[in-house]
Coordinates of C-alpha atoms in Angstrom, one line a residue:
Chain A
M1 CA 11.1 -9.2 -23.4
E2 CA 12.7 -11.3 -20.7
R3 CA 13.1 -8.3 -18.5
I4 CA 10.2 -7.4 -16.5
G5 CA 9.7 -4.6 -13.9
V6 CA 11.5 -6.0 -10.9
V7 CA 11.4 -3.3 -8.2
M8 CA 8.5 -3.0 -5.8
P9 CA 5.4 -1.4 -7.1
G10 CA 5.0 2.2 -6.1
T11 CA 8.6 3.4 -6.3
A12 CA 9.2 6.3 -8.6
R13 CA 12.1 4.4 -10.1
T14 CA 10.0 1.5 -11.2
R15 CA 7.5 3.6 -12.9
E16 CA 10.0 5.3 -15.2
H17 CA 13.2 3.6 -14.1
S18 CA 14.9 6.9 -13.8
V19 CA 16.4 9.0 -11.1
I20 CA 17.5 12.6 -11.2
R21 CA 19.3 14.1 -8.2
N22 CA 20.3 17.6 -8.1
A23 CA 22.2 18.9 -5.1
G24 CA 20.2 21.6 -3.4
K25 CA 16.8 20.1 -4.5
R26 CA 14.6 18.6 -1.8
D27 CA 12.8 15.3 -1.9
P28 CA 9.0 15.5 -1.3
A29 CA 8.4 14.0 2.1
G30 CA 4.9 12.9 1.4
L31 CA 6.1 10.8 -1.5
D32 CA 8.5 9.0 0.7
L33 CA 5.8 8.2 3.2
Y34 CA 3.4 7.1 0.5
E35 CA 6.0 4.8 -1.2
G36 CA 7.0 3.5 2.2
L37 CA 3.4 2.5 3.0
M38 CA 3.1 0.8 -0.4
Q39 CA 6.0 -1.4 0.4
W40 CA 4.2 -3.1 3.2
P41 CA 5.3 -6.6 2.3
L42 CA 8.9 -5.5 3.0
W43 CA 8.4 -3.8 6.3
T44 CA 6.0 -6.3 7.7
M45 CA 8.5 -9.1 6.8
L46 CA 11.5 -7.2 8.3
G47 CA 9.5 -6.5 11.4
W48 CA 8.6 -10.2 11.9
S49 CA 12.1 -11.4 11.3
D50 CA 13.2 -8.9 14.0
I51 CA 10.8 -10.5 16.5
R52 CA 11.8 -14.0 15.5
Q53 CA 15.4 -13.1 16.0
R54 CA 14.8 -11.6 19.4
Y55 CA 12.9 -14.6 20.7
R56 CA 14.9 -17.3 19.0
R57 CA 14.7 -20.7 20.7
S58 CA 12.8 -19.3 23.6
T59 CA 9.9 -21.6 24.4
L60 CA 7.4 -18.9 25.2
G61 CA 8.8 -16.4 22.7
P62 CA 7.0 -13.1 22.7
F63 CA 4.5 -14.6 25.1
W64 CA 7.0 -13.9 27.8
L65 CA 5.8 -10.4 27.5
T66 CA 2.2 -11.5 28.0
L67 CA 3.3 -13.3 31.1
S68 CA 5.4 -10.4 32.5
T69 CA 2.8 -7.8 31.7
G70 CA 0.2 -10.0 33.3
I71 CA 2.1 -10.4 36.5
F72 CA 3.1 -6.7 36.6
I73 CA -0.5 -5.6 36.2
A74 CA -1.8 -8.0 38.8
V75 CA 0.7 -7.0 41.5
L76 CA 0.7 -3.3 40.9
G77 CA -3.0 -3.3 40.3
V78 CA -3.7 -4.7 43.7
I79 CA -1.2 -2.5 45.5
Y80 CA -2.1 0.8 43.8
G81 CA -5.8 0.0 44.1
R82 CA -5.2 -0.1 47.9
L83 CA -3.1 3.0 47.9
L84 CA -5.7 5.0 45.9
K85 CA -8.5 3.4 47.9
M86 CA -10.2 2.3 44.8
E87 CA -12.3 -0.9 44.2
I88 CA -10.0 -3.4 42.6
S89 CA -12.7 -4.3 40.1
T90 CA -12.6 -0.7 38.9
F91 CA -8.9 0.0 39.3
L92 CA -7.4 -3.1 37.9
P93 CA -9.1 -3.0 34.4
F94 CA -8.3 0.7 34.3
F95 CA -4.7 0.2 35.0
A96 CA -4.4 -2.8 32.8
V97 CA -5.7 -1.1 29.6
G98 CA -3.8 2.1 30.3
Y99 CA -0.5 0.3 31.0
I100 CA -0.8 -1.9 27.9
I101 CA -1.4 1.1 25.6
W102 CA 1.3 3.1 27.3
S103 CA 3.8 0.2 26.9
F104 CA 3.2 0.2 23.2
M105 CA 3.5 4.0 22.9
S106 CA 6.6 4.1 25.0
S107 CA 8.5 1.2 23.4
A108 CA 7.6 2.3 19.9
T109 CA 8.8 5.8 20.6
I110 CA 12.1 4.7 22.2
D111 CA 12.7 2.0 19.5
C112 CA 12.1 4.4 16.7
C113 CA 15.1 6.5 17.8
S114 CA 17.4 3.9 16.4
A115 CA 15.3 3.1 13.3
F116 CA 17.8 4.4 10.8
L117 CA 20.8 3.4 12.7
E118 CA 19.8 -0.3 12.9
S119 CA 19.1 -0.3 9.2
E120 CA 22.3 1.5 8.3
R121 CA 23.6 -1.4 6.2
I122 CA 20.5 -1.4 4.0
I123 CA 20.3 2.3 3.8
K124 CA 23.8 2.5 2.5
Q125 CA 23.3 0.0 -0.2
I126 CA 19.7 0.2 -1.5
R127 CA 17.5 3.1 -2.0
R128 CA 14.2 2.5 -0.2
P129 CA 11.9 5.1 1.2
F130 CA 13.1 6.1 4.6
S131 CA 9.6 5.6 6.0
V132 CA 10.1 1.9 5.5
Y133 CA 12.5 1.7 8.4
I134 CA 10.0 3.6 10.7
L135 CA 7.1 1.4 9.7
R136 CA 9.3 -1.7 10.3
V137 CA 9.8 -0.5 13.9
V138 CA 6.2 0.6 14.5
W139 CA 5.0 -2.7 13.1
R140 CA 7.4 -4.7 15.2
N141 CA 6.1 -3.0 18.3
F142 CA 2.5 -3.4 17.2
A143 CA 3.1 -7.2 16.9
I144 CA 4.5 -7.1 20.5
F145 CA 1.6 -5.1 21.6
L146 CA -0.8 -7.7 20.3
H147 CA 0.9 -10.3 22.5
T148 CA 0.6 -8.1 25.7
A149 CA -3.0 -7.1 24.8
V150 CA -4.0 -10.7 25.4
V151 CA -3.8 -9.9 29.1
F152 CA -6.8 -7.7 28.8
V153 CA -9.1 -10.6 27.9
P154 CA -9.0 -12.3 31.3
V155 CA -9.1 -8.9 33.1
L156 CA -12.4 -8.1 31.2
L157 CA -13.9 -11.5 32.0
I158 CA -12.8 -11.6 35.7
F159 CA -14.0 -8.2 36.6
H160 CA -17.1 -8.3 34.4
V161 CA -16.3 -5.0 32.7
D162 CA -19.4 -3.6 31.2
T163 CA -18.5 -3.6 27.5
G164 CA -21.0 -2.7 24.8
F165 CA -21.3 -1.1 21.5
A166 CA -19.1 1.8 22.5
T167 CA -16.2 -0.7 23.0
L168 CA -15.8 -0.9 19.2
L169 CA -14.6 2.7 19.3
A170 CA -11.4 1.4 20.8
I171 CA -10.5 0.3 17.3
P172 CA -10.4 3.7 15.6
G173 CA -8.9 5.0 18.8
F174 CA -6.0 2.6 18.6
A175 CA -5.6 3.3 14.9
L176 CA -4.9 6.9 15.8
V177 CA -2.4 5.8 18.4
L178 CA -0.6 3.8 15.7
I179 CA -0.7 6.6 13.2
N180 CA 0.6 9.0 15.8
Q181 CA 3.7 6.8 16.3
I182 CA 4.6 7.1 12.7
W183 CA 5.3 10.8 12.8
I184 CA 6.9 10.6 16.2
G185 CA 9.2 7.8 14.9
L186 CA 10.1 9.7 11.8
V187 CA 11.1 12.8 13.8
L188 CA 13.0 10.9 16.4
A189 CA 14.8 8.7 13.9
M190 CA 16.0 11.8 12.0
L191 CA 17.1 13.6 15.2
N192 CA 18.8 10.7 16.7
S193 CA 20.8 10.0 13.5
R194 CA 22.3 13.4 13.8
F195 CA 22.4 13.9 17.6
R196 CA 22.9 10.6 19.3
D197 CA 21.9 11.9 22.7
V198 CA 18.3 12.0 21.6
L199 CA 17.8 8.3 22.5
Q200 CA 18.9 9.0 26.1
I201 CA 16.7 12.0 26.4
I202 CA 13.7 10.2 25.1
T203 CA 14.3 7.2 27.4
T204 CA 14.3 9.5 30.4
L205 CA 11.4 11.5 29.2
M206 CA 9.3 8.3 28.8
Q207 CA 10.0 7.3 32.4
I208 CA 8.8 10.7 33.6
L209 CA 5.8 10.7 31.3
F210 CA 4.7 7.3 32.7
F211 CA 4.2 8.9 36.1
A212 CA 3.0 12.2 34.8
T213 CA 0.2 10.7 32.8
P214 CA -2.9 9.3 34.4
I215 CA -2.1 5.6 33.9
M216 CA -1.6 4.3 37.4
Y217 CA -4.2 6.7 38.8
P218 CA -7.3 8.2 37.3
A219 CA -7.2 11.8 36.1
E220 CA -9.8 12.8 38.8
A221 CA -7.3 11.8 41.5
L222 CA -5.3 14.9 40.5
G223 CA -8.0 17.1 41.9
D224 CA -7.3 20.7 41.3
A225 CA -4.3 19.7 39.2
A226 CA -6.4 17.8 36.6
I227 CA -5.3 20.4 34.1
L228 CA -2.0 18.5 34.0
A229 CA -3.8 15.6 32.5
H230 CA -5.8 17.6 30.0
I231 CA -2.8 19.5 28.5
N232 CA -1.0 16.2 28.1
P233 CA -1.6 14.7 24.6
V234 CA -0.4 11.2 25.8
F235 CA -3.4 11.2 28.3
H236 CA -5.8 11.8 25.4
F237 CA -4.3 9.1 23.2
I238 CA -4.6 6.6 26.0
E239 CA -8.1 7.8 26.8
I240 CA -9.5 7.2 23.3
V241 CA -8.6 3.5 23.6
R242 CA -9.1 3.1 27.4
A243 CA -12.5 4.7 27.8
P244 CA -14.3 2.5 25.2
L245 CA -12.6 -0.6 26.4
L246 CA -14.0 0.2 29.9
G247 CA -17.4 0.7 28.4
K248 CA -17.4 4.4 28.4
L249 CA -17.4 7.0 25.6
P250 CA -14.2 8.9 25.3
M251 CA -14.4 12.7 25.8
A252 CA -14.8 14.6 22.5
E253 CA -11.9 16.6 23.8
S254 CA -9.6 13.5 23.7
W255 CA -10.5 12.8 20.1
L256 CA -9.9 16.4 19.1
V257 CA -6.5 16.6 20.9
A258 CA -5.5 13.3 19.2
L259 CA -6.5 14.5 15.7
V260 CA -4.9 17.9 16.1
T261 CA -1.7 16.3 17.5
I262 CA -1.5 14.0 14.5
G263 CA -2.1 16.8 12.1
L264 CA 0.5 19.1 13.5
G265 CA 2.9 16.2 14.1
F266 CA 2.8 15.1 10.6
A267 CA 3.2 18.6 9.3
A268 CA 6.3 19.1 11.4
A269 CA 7.7 15.7 10.6
L270 CA 7.3 16.2 6.9
L271 CA 8.8 19.7 6.9
L272 CA 11.8 18.4 8.9
F273 CA 12.1 15.4 6.6
Q274 CA 12.1 17.6 3.5
R275 CA 14.9 19.7 5.0
V276 CA 17.2 16.9 6.1
S277 CA 16.3 13.8 4.0
R278 CA 19.3 14.3 1.8
R279 CA 21.7 14.3 4.7
I280 CA 20.4 11.4 6.7
V281 CA 22.6 8.8 5.0
Y282 CA 25.7 10.9 5.7
W283 CA 24.8 11.0 9.4
L284 CA 24.8 7.3 9.8
Chain B
M1 CA 18.1 2.1 -22.7
A2 CA 20.2 2.7 -19.7
K3 CA 22.2 5.8 -19.1
I4 CA 24.3 7.3 -16.3
S5 CA 25.3 10.9 -16.3
L6 CA 27.2 12.8 -13.6
N7 CA 27.7 16.6 -13.8
N8 CA 30.2 18.2 -11.5
V9 CA 29.3 15.8 -8.7
S10 CA 30.8 16.4 -5.3
V11 CA 30.2 14.5 -2.1
E12 CA 31.2 15.9 1.2
I13 CA 30.7 13.6 4.2
P14 CA 30.5 15.1 7.7
V15 CA 32.4 13.3 10.4
F16 CA 31.1 14.1 13.9
D17 CA 32.7 11.7 16.3
V18 CA 36.3 12.8 16.1
S19 CA 37.7 16.2 17.0
A20 CA 38.8 18.0 13.9
T21 CA 42.4 18.3 14.9
S22 CA 43.0 14.8 16.0
L23 CA 41.4 13.4 12.9
R24 CA 43.5 15.6 10.7
K25 CA 46.6 14.5 12.5
L26 CA 45.6 10.9 12.2
L27 CA 44.6 10.7 8.6
L28 CA 45.9 13.6 6.6
G29 CA 48.3 12.4 4.1
S30 CA 47.8 8.7 4.7
I31 CA 44.4 8.1 3.2
G32 CA 42.7 10.1 0.4
G33 CA 39.9 12.5 0.9
Q34 CA 40.4 16.0 2.1
F35 CA 39.3 17.5 5.4
N36 CA 37.7 20.9 5.8
R37 CA 36.4 22.2 9.1
T38 CA 33.0 23.7 9.2
G39 CA 31.3 24.5 12.4
G40 CA 31.8 21.8 14.9
H41 CA 32.6 18.9 12.6
V42 CA 34.9 17.8 9.9
L43 CA 33.9 17.5 6.3
V44 CA 35.6 14.9 4.2
S45 CA 35.4 15.6 0.5
A46 CA 35.0 12.1 -0.8
L47 CA 34.3 13.1 -4.4
K48 CA 35.3 16.2 -6.1
D49 CA 33.7 17.7 -9.2
L50 CA 33.2 14.5 -11.0
S51 CA 31.7 14.4 -14.4
F52 CA 31.3 11.5 -16.8
E53 CA 28.7 9.6 -18.8
A54 CA 28.0 6.0 -19.4
N55 CA 25.6 4.4 -21.9
D56 CA 24.4 1.0 -23.0
G57 CA 27.2 -1.4 -23.4
D58 CA 29.7 0.4 -21.1
R59 CA 31.5 -1.8 -18.7
I60 CA 33.5 0.4 -16.4
G61 CA 36.2 -0.6 -14.0
L62 CA 36.9 1.8 -11.1
I63 CA 40.5 1.9 -10.0
G64 CA 42.4 3.9 -7.5
R65 CA 44.1 3.6 -4.2
N66 CA 42.3 3.0 -0.9
G67 CA 40.1 6.0 0.0
S68 CA 40.2 7.4 -3.5
G69 CA 36.4 7.5 -3.6
K70 CA 35.5 4.2 -5.4
T71 CA 32.9 3.1 -2.9
T72 CA 31.5 6.6 -2.6
L73 CA 31.0 6.8 -6.3
L74 CA 29.2 3.5 -6.3
R75 CA 27.0 4.7 -3.6
V76 CA 26.2 7.8 -5.6
L77 CA 25.4 5.6 -8.6
S78 CA 23.1 3.4 -6.5
D79 CA 21.2 6.5 -5.5
V80 CA 22.1 6.1 -1.9
Y81 CA 24.3 9.1 -1.6
P82 CA 22.6 12.3 -2.9
P83 CA 25.3 14.5 -4.4
T84 CA 26.1 17.5 -2.1
R85 CA 27.0 19.5 -5.3
G86 CA 26.3 18.8 -8.9
S87 CA 23.7 16.5 -10.4
V88 CA 23.2 12.9 -11.2
E89 CA 20.9 11.4 -13.8
I90 CA 20.3 7.7 -14.0
S91 CA 17.9 5.8 -16.2
G92 CA 17.6 2.1 -15.8
R93 CA 17.0 -0.3 -13.0
I94 CA 19.9 -0.1 -10.6
S95 CA 21.2 -3.1 -8.9
P96 CA 23.9 -2.5 -6.3
M97 CA 25.8 -5.6 -5.1
F98 CA 28.2 -4.4 -2.5
E99 CA 27.7 -6.8 0.3
A100 CA 26.3 -10.2 -0.8
T101 CA 25.1 -11.0 2.7
L102 CA 22.9 -7.9 3.1
G103 CA 19.7 -8.7 4.8
M104 CA 20.6 -12.3 5.6
S105 CA 19.3 -13.4 8.9
A106 CA 21.3 -16.1 10.7
D107 CA 18.3 -17.5 12.5
A108 CA 16.2 -18.0 9.4
T109 CA 16.6 -21.0 7.2
G110 CA 18.3 -20.9 3.8
M111 CA 14.9 -20.9 2.1
E112 CA 13.5 -18.1 4.3
N113 CA 16.6 -16.1 3.6
I114 CA 16.0 -16.4 -0.2
R115 CA 12.6 -14.8 0.4
I116 CA 13.8 -12.2 2.8
C117 CA 16.7 -11.0 0.6
G118 CA 14.7 -11.3 -2.6
M119 CA 12.1 -9.0 -1.1
L120 CA 14.7 -6.6 0.2
W121 CA 16.1 -6.4 -3.3
G122 CA 12.7 -5.4 -4.5
L123 CA 11.6 -8.7 -6.1
T124 CA 7.9 -9.6 -6.0
N125 CA 6.8 -13.0 -4.5
E126 CA 6.2 -14.4 -8.0
Q127 CA 9.6 -13.4 -9.2
I128 CA 11.2 -15.0 -6.2
S129 CA 9.2 -18.2 -6.8
Q130 CA 10.3 -18.2 -10.4
G131 CA 13.9 -17.9 -9.6
L132 CA 13.8 -20.2 -6.6
E133 CA 14.6 -23.4 -8.5
D134 CA 17.6 -21.9 -10.1
V135 CA 19.0 -20.5 -6.8
V136 CA 18.4 -23.8 -5.1
A137 CA 20.3 -25.7 -7.8
F138 CA 23.1 -23.1 -7.9
T139 CA 23.8 -23.3 -4.1
E140 CA 24.2 -27.1 -4.2
L141 CA 23.1 -26.9 -0.6
G142 CA 20.2 -29.4 -0.9
E143 CA 18.6 -30.2 2.4
Y144 CA 20.7 -27.7 4.2
L145 CA 18.4 -25.0 2.8
N146 CA 15.8 -26.1 5.4
V147 CA 18.0 -25.5 8.5
P148 CA 18.9 -22.1 10.0
V149 CA 21.8 -20.4 8.3
R150 CA 23.7 -20.1 11.5
T151 CA 24.7 -23.7 11.2
Y152 CA 26.3 -23.1 7.8
S153 CA 30.0 -23.0 7.3
M154 CA 31.4 -19.7 6.0
G155 CA 31.7 -21.2 2.5
M156 CA 28.1 -22.5 2.5
F157 CA 26.9 -19.1 3.7
M158 CA 28.7 -17.3 0.9
R159 CA 27.3 -19.7 -1.6
L160 CA 23.8 -18.9 -0.5
A161 CA 24.4 -15.2 -0.4
F162 CA 25.9 -15.2 -3.8
A163 CA 23.1 -17.3 -5.3
I164 CA 20.5 -14.9 -3.8
A165 CA 22.4 -11.8 -5.0
T166 CA 22.4 -13.1 -8.6
L167 CA 18.7 -13.7 -8.5
R168 CA 18.2 -10.2 -9.8
E169 CA 18.3 -9.1 -13.5
P170 CA 19.9 -5.7 -13.3
E171 CA 20.0 -3.1 -16.0
I172 CA 22.7 -1.2 -14.2
L173 CA 24.9 -3.5 -12.2
L174 CA 27.1 -2.0 -9.5
L175 CA 29.8 -4.2 -7.9
D176 CA 32.2 -3.4 -5.1
E177 CA 35.1 -5.9 -5.4
V178 CA 34.3 -9.5 -6.2
I179 CA 33.3 -11.4 -3.1
G180 CA 35.4 -14.4 -2.2
V181 CA 33.0 -17.3 -2.4
G182 CA 33.8 -20.7 -0.9
D183 CA 36.2 -23.2 -2.4
A184 CA 38.0 -22.9 -5.6
A185 CA 35.5 -25.0 -7.6
F186 CA 32.6 -22.9 -6.4
F187 CA 34.6 -19.7 -7.0
E188 CA 34.9 -20.6 -10.7
K189 CA 31.2 -21.3 -10.9
A190 CA 30.4 -18.0 -9.1
Y191 CA 32.8 -16.1 -11.3
T192 CA 31.2 -17.5 -14.5
R193 CA 27.8 -16.5 -13.2
L194 CA 29.0 -13.1 -12.3
K195 CA 30.4 -12.7 -15.8
S196 CA 27.2 -13.7 -17.4
M197 CA 25.2 -11.4 -15.1
A198 CA 27.6 -8.6 -16.1
R199 CA 27.1 -9.3 -19.8
Q200 CA 23.4 -9.3 -19.5
S201 CA 23.3 -5.9 -17.8
R202 CA 23.3 -2.8 -19.9
I203 CA 25.8 -0.9 -17.9
L204 CA 28.3 -2.4 -15.4
V205 CA 30.4 -0.4 -12.9
I206 CA 32.8 -2.4 -10.8
A207 CA 35.3 -1.2 -8.2
S208 CA 38.2 -3.6 -8.0
H209 CA 41.9 -3.8 -7.2
G210 CA 42.3 -6.9 -9.4
E211 CA 43.5 -6.1 -12.9
R212 CA 42.5 -9.6 -14.2
I213 CA 38.9 -9.0 -13.1
I214 CA 38.7 -5.6 -14.7
R215 CA 40.3 -6.8 -18.0
D216 CA 37.9 -9.7 -18.0
L217 CA 34.7 -7.7 -17.5
C218 CA 35.3 -4.1 -18.6
N219 CA 35.8 -2.1 -21.7
K220 CA 36.6 1.1 -19.9
V221 CA 38.4 2.2 -16.9
L222 CA 37.8 5.1 -14.6
W223 CA 40.7 6.1 -12.4
L224 CA 40.0 8.1 -9.2
H225 CA 42.6 9.8 -7.0
N226 CA 41.6 11.6 -3.8
G227 CA 38.0 11.8 -5.0
A228 CA 38.8 13.3 -8.4
L229 CA 38.7 11.8 -11.8
V230 CA 42.2 11.3 -13.2
E231 CA 41.5 9.5 -16.4
F232 CA 38.5 7.8 -18.0
G233 CA 38.7 5.7 -21.1
D234 CA 40.3 2.8 -22.8
V235 CA 41.4 -0.1 -20.5
D236 CA 45.0 -0.3 -21.7
R237 CA 45.7 3.4 -21.8
V238 CA 44.3 4.1 -18.3
F239 CA 46.0 1.1 -16.8
A240 CA 49.3 2.1 -18.3
A241 CA 49.1 5.6 -16.8
Y242 CA 47.9 4.2 -13.5
K243 CA 50.7 1.8 -13.2
K244 CA 53.2 4.4 -14.0
E245 CA 51.8 6.6 -11.2
V246 CA 51.8 3.7 -8.8
A247 CA 55.4 2.8 -9.6
K248 CA 56.4 6.4 -9.0
S249 CA 54.7 6.6 -5.6
V250 CA 56.3 3.3 -4.6
A251 CA 59.7 4.5 -5.6
A252 CA 59.3 7.8 -3.7

């Protein structure tokens, strides 16, 4: 046989090379997500080529982000440290970590709104799991995050942040942040395909959340209103990465909130996907 | 064995961005499809109650006026449009080729584009490497394959796109018009390649306005009008009926 299985491993079609579509039936959302994950060579490649495209012929390329993030953190770190009457050696590392994680969460969230729209040409020609386009965007933002995360290294060294074994907990912490972005991305991409105002709403919401979440100030600074931080899942997601990087153990509460958010989030995202996946292509 | 089977397939596409009335005024009567209003948006029936079957060896030419549903049908066959009514059953590896330039990135080099597109089409790295030599030879682009595609002329760009698109070995090949590729000499070469690709596939469905292309490649014709099937069968018979109808509408 000269013909060999050609489509990516993991798609239902390759296994049996057959498709049955009945109007009214729903596609299992978990399968879409699973198949999407299995096609990682595709979405990592698409994500990289997006980044290359964006920074084409720029000398520093994505390291412009490293530079701008570094300057932003240095300037605001000094000013806000003063305003909050905190030691710069405590405040600046705190602000740096929080801001870098927040930037990833915020840009991935906003970027995912257009995930299906930007891939419209592909979606209307080849059948691929929808989650591929979400993973492409999350991956792209993760790659950008790695560039900005470089800033944290000099901050750690200059201010002699007391890192230890606990610091390693930042890795599973960030993994949860990443996983969380997948369901958020899936929901927002679906909603924004149908209702194009979603992107505007989310952009505004992100600006508000930046100030409403303890990023530029510690949660304790809220005093009696500290509850505002604790009911905010964004705070907990930041905390599970920030606390270990600053040499502290994150609160058990933060881990719990993060896990519950991810559980509920995925349940909601998959339910919604199951309902609308057949219509997404018609919305583009 | 490859097989396509459509049972009473309808596709209704919602249109959100135009108010129902103005859209109706603008389009009704001029282009096919029919407009129904439901809720806040307009529904265009792009395909209506379509049933047909295709088996190994069937080479089907889709004909019909602009907006008759040819592209919609191809999208249903490529499993991109789920039917809004009815059912679709397809066995065989589907290879849609609607836009040859899909996935091509202007900033990547020719070589990189071969990899990017190959992967998008679902080829594995080994398969791309296997076909690479053939693609390189076919494009006749030589050293140009190592510079970004944005420096290419349109003709060179299309050569590359076409070569990449034919890297696949489809069981079910779906084509939307035949893409104009470069100069006359290259067009002949491309057309020859397309024909051999079509012959190798088990089922071919091609939408085209060109009678020569359809007569060259197909052994059956499916005629669509306003999203509904008018006739399906022998090339000569359907073309004769179609031409009669076209002549009538031109005279009117």
